[in-house]
JSON list of C-alpha atoms in Angstrom, two decimals:
[
{"chain": "A", "resi": 1, "resn": "ASP", "atom": "CA", "xyz": [66.34, 39.13, -11.54]},
{"chain": "A", "resi": 2, "resn": "THR", "atom": "CA", "xyz": [65.92, 37.97, -7.96]},
{"chain": "A", "resi": 3, "resn": "LEU", "atom": "CA", "xyz": [66.40, 34.30, -7.13]},
{"chain": "A", "resi": 4, "resn": "SER", "atom": "CA", "xyz": [63.22, 33.12, -5.43]},
{"chain": "A", "resi": 5, "resn": "CYS", "atom": "CA", "xyz": [64.00, 29.41, -5.18]},
{"chain": "A", "resi": 6, "resn": "ILE", "atom": "CA", "xyz": [67.54, 28.06, -5.43]},
{"chain": "A", "resi": 7, "resn": "GLU", "atom": "CA", "xyz": [68.29, 25.52, -8.15]},
{"chain": "A", "resi": 8, "resn": "HIS", "atom": "CA", "xyz": [67.15, 22.04, -7.15]},
{"chain": "A", "resi": 9, "resn": "THR", "atom": "CA", "xyz": [65.51, 18.78, -8.24]},
{"chain": "A", "resi": 10, "resn": "ASP", "atom": "CA", "xyz": [62.30, 17.36, -6.79]},
{"chain": "A", "resi": 11, "resn": "SER", "atom": "CA", "xyz": [62.34, 14.07, -4.89]},
{"chain": "A", "resi": 12, "resn": "GLY", "atom": "CA", "xyz": [59.15, 12.45, -6.26]},
{"chain": "A", "resi": 13, "resn": "LEU", "atom": "CA", "xyz": [58.29, 10.72, -9.52]},
{"chain": "A", "resi": 14, "resn": "VAL", "atom": "CA", "xyz": [57.14, 13.79, -11.45]},
{"chain": "A", "resi": 15, "resn": "THR", "atom": "CA", "xyz": [56.07, 17.34, -10.67]},
{"chain": "A", "resi": 16, "resn": "LEU", "atom": "CA", "xyz": [53.28, 18.92, -12.70]},
{"chain": "A", "resi": 17, "resn": "ILE", "atom": "CA", "xyz": [53.38, 22.69, -12.80]},
{"chain": "A", "resi": 18, "resn": "PRO", "atom": "CA", "xyz": [50.82, 24.82, -14.63]},
{"chain": "A", "resi": 19, "resn": "VAL", "atom": "CA", "xyz": [52.65, 27.11, -17.04]},
{"chain": "A", "resi": 20, "resn": "ALA", "atom": "CA", "xyz": [52.17, 30.65, -15.76]},
{"chain": "A", "resi": 21, "resn": "SER", "atom": "CA", "xyz": [51.53, 33.68, -17.89]},
{"chain": "A", "resi": 22, "resn": "GLU", "atom": "CA", "xyz": [54.41, 35.43, -16.11]},
{"chain": "A", "resi": 23, "resn": "PRO", "atom": "CA", "xyz": [58.02, 34.25, -16.48]},
{"chain": "A", "resi": 24, "resn": "GLY", "atom": "CA", "xyz": [59.89, 32.78, -13.54]},
{"chain": "A", "resi": 25, "resn": "LEU", "atom": "CA", "xyz": [60.44, 29.04, -13.89]},
{"chain": "A", "resi": 26, "resn": "GLU", "atom": "CA", "xyz": [63.76, 28.12, -15.50]},
{"chain": "A", "resi": 27, "resn": "ILE", "atom": "CA", "xyz": [65.19, 24.68, -16.27]},
{"chain": "A", "resi": 28, "resn": "LEU", "atom": "CA", "xyz": [68.84, 23.74, -16.78]},
{"chain": "A", "resi": 29, "resn": "ASN", "atom": "CA", "xyz": [69.98, 22.66, -20.24]},
{"chain": "A", "resi": 30, "resn": "TRP", "atom": "CA", "xyz": [72.63, 20.01, -19.47]},
{"chain": "A", "resi": 31, "resn": "LYS", "atom": "CA", "xyz": [74.22, 20.24, -22.93]},
{"chain": "A", "resi": 32, "resn": "THR", "atom": "CA", "xyz": [74.99, 23.96, -22.74]},
{"chain": "A", "resi": 33, "resn": "PHE", "atom": "CA", "xyz": [74.80, 24.46, -18.95]},
{"chain": "A", "resi": 34, "resn": "SER", "atom": "CA", "xyz": [72.51, 27.40, -19.55]},
{"chain": "A", "resi": 35, "resn": "TRP", "atom": "CA", "xyz": [69.10, 28.22, -18.07]},
{"chain": "A", "resi": 36, "resn": "ILE", "atom": "CA", "xyz": [65.99, 28.06, -20.27]},
{"chain": "A", "resi": 37, "resn": "ALA", "atom": "CA", "xyz": [62.92, 30.10, -19.31]},
{"chain": "A", "resi": 38, "resn": "VAL", "atom": "CA", "xyz": [59.65, 28.16, -19.39]},
{"chain": "A", "resi": 39, "resn": "GLU", "atom": "CA", "xyz": [57.26, 30.45, -21.23]},
{"chain": "A", "resi": 40, "resn": "LYS", "atom": "CA", "xyz": [53.60, 30.11, -22.06]},
{"chain": "A", "resi": 41, "resn": "ILE", "atom": "CA", "xyz": [52.85, 29.61, -25.73]},
{"chain": "A", "resi": 42, "resn": "GLN", "atom": "CA", "xyz": [49.65, 30.80, -27.37]},
{"chain": "A", "resi": 43, "resn": "SER", "atom": "CA", "xyz": [47.07, 28.12, -26.63]},
{"chain": "A", "resi": 44, "resn": "SER", "atom": "CA", "xyz": [43.46, 28.00, -25.59]},
{"chain": "A", "resi": 45, "resn": "SER", "atom": "CA", "xyz": [44.14, 24.85, -23.56]},
{"chain": "A", "resi": 46, "resn": "PRO", "atom": "CA", "xyz": [45.75, 24.79, -20.11]},
{"chain": "A", "resi": 47, "resn": "LEU", "atom": "CA", "xyz": [49.43, 23.86, -20.30]},
{"chain": "A", "resi": 48, "resn": "LEU", "atom": "CA", "xyz": [51.50, 21.81, -17.85]},
{"chain": "A", "resi": 49, "resn": "CYS", "atom": "CA", "xyz": [55.24, 21.62, -17.42]},
{"chain": "A", "resi": 50, "resn": "VAL", "atom": "CA", "xyz": [56.28, 18.07, -16.45]},
{"chain": "A", "resi": 51, "resn": "LEU", "atom": "CA", "xyz": [59.46, 17.84, -14.36]},
{"chain": "A", "resi": 52, "resn": "VAL", "atom": "CA", "xyz": [61.16, 14.48, -13.79]},
{"chain": "A", "resi": 53, "resn": "GLY", "atom": "CA", "xyz": [61.90, 13.77, -10.13]},
{"chain": "A", "resi": 54, "resn": "GLU", "atom": "CA", "xyz": [64.73, 11.91, -8.38]},
{"chain": "A", "resi": 55, "resn": "THR", "atom": "CA", "xyz": [62.57, 8.82, -7.75]},
{"chain": "A", "resi": 56, "resn": "LEU", "atom": "CA", "xyz": [61.75, 8.41, -11.44]},
{"chain": "A", "resi": 57, "resn": "SER", "atom": "CA", "xyz": [65.44, 8.84, -12.27]},
{"chain": "A", "resi": 58, "resn": "PHE", "atom": "CA", "xyz": [66.35, 6.08, -9.84]},
{"chain": "A", "resi": 59, "resn": "LEU", "atom": "CA", "xyz": [63.57, 3.72, -10.99]},
{"chain": "A", "resi": 60, "resn": "THR", "atom": "CA", "xyz": [64.62, 4.09, -14.65]},
{"chain": "A", "resi": 61, "resn": "SER", "atom": "CA", "xyz": [68.33, 3.62, -13.85]},
{"chain": "A", "resi": 62, "resn": "TYR", "atom": "CA", "xyz": [68.80, 7.30, -14.73]},
{"chain": "A", "resi": 63, "resn": "PHE", "atom": "CA", "xyz": [67.42, 6.92, -18.26]},
{"chain": "A", "resi": 64, "resn": "PHE", "atom": "CA", "xyz": [65.29, 9.94, -17.31]},
{"chain": "A", "resi": 65, "resn": "GLN", "atom": "CA", "xyz": [67.33, 12.59, -15.51]},
{"chain": "A", "resi": 66, "resn": "ALA", "atom": "CA", "xyz": [65.77, 14.64, -12.72]},
{"chain": "A", "resi": 67, "resn": "THR", "atom": "CA", "xyz": [65.02, 18.16, -13.95]},
{"chain": "A", "resi": 68, "resn": "VAL", "atom": "CA", "xyz": [67.20, 20.82, -12.33]},
{"chain": "A", "resi": 69, "resn": "HIS", "atom": "CA", "xyz": [65.10, 23.97, -12.05]},
{"chain": "A", "resi": 70, "resn": "LYS", "atom": "CA", "xyz": [64.83, 27.30, -10.21]},
{"chain": "A", "resi": 71, "resn": "VAL", "atom": "CA", "xyz": [62.43, 30.21, -9.90]},
{"chain": "A", "resi": 72, "resn": "VAL", "atom": "CA", "xyz": [63.44, 33.82, -10.53]},
{"chain": "A", "resi": 73, "resn": "TYR", "atom": "CA", "xyz": [61.31, 36.96, -10.61]}
]
């Protein structure tokens, strides 16, 4: 796999990403410190991946943690 976008968090409230039919987006599991691939499930409806941003983390006193994610292909 080639790293396309280094691991990072987004600065806004939330980021909405349409779930692609091809793999690539991965999010960090903080409990196991392993990467989880975001994969499309069988659905006739469009799917969105909702990532928590740094601003939402700050505004909720870190109740919601910013989502660490990266893109590989």
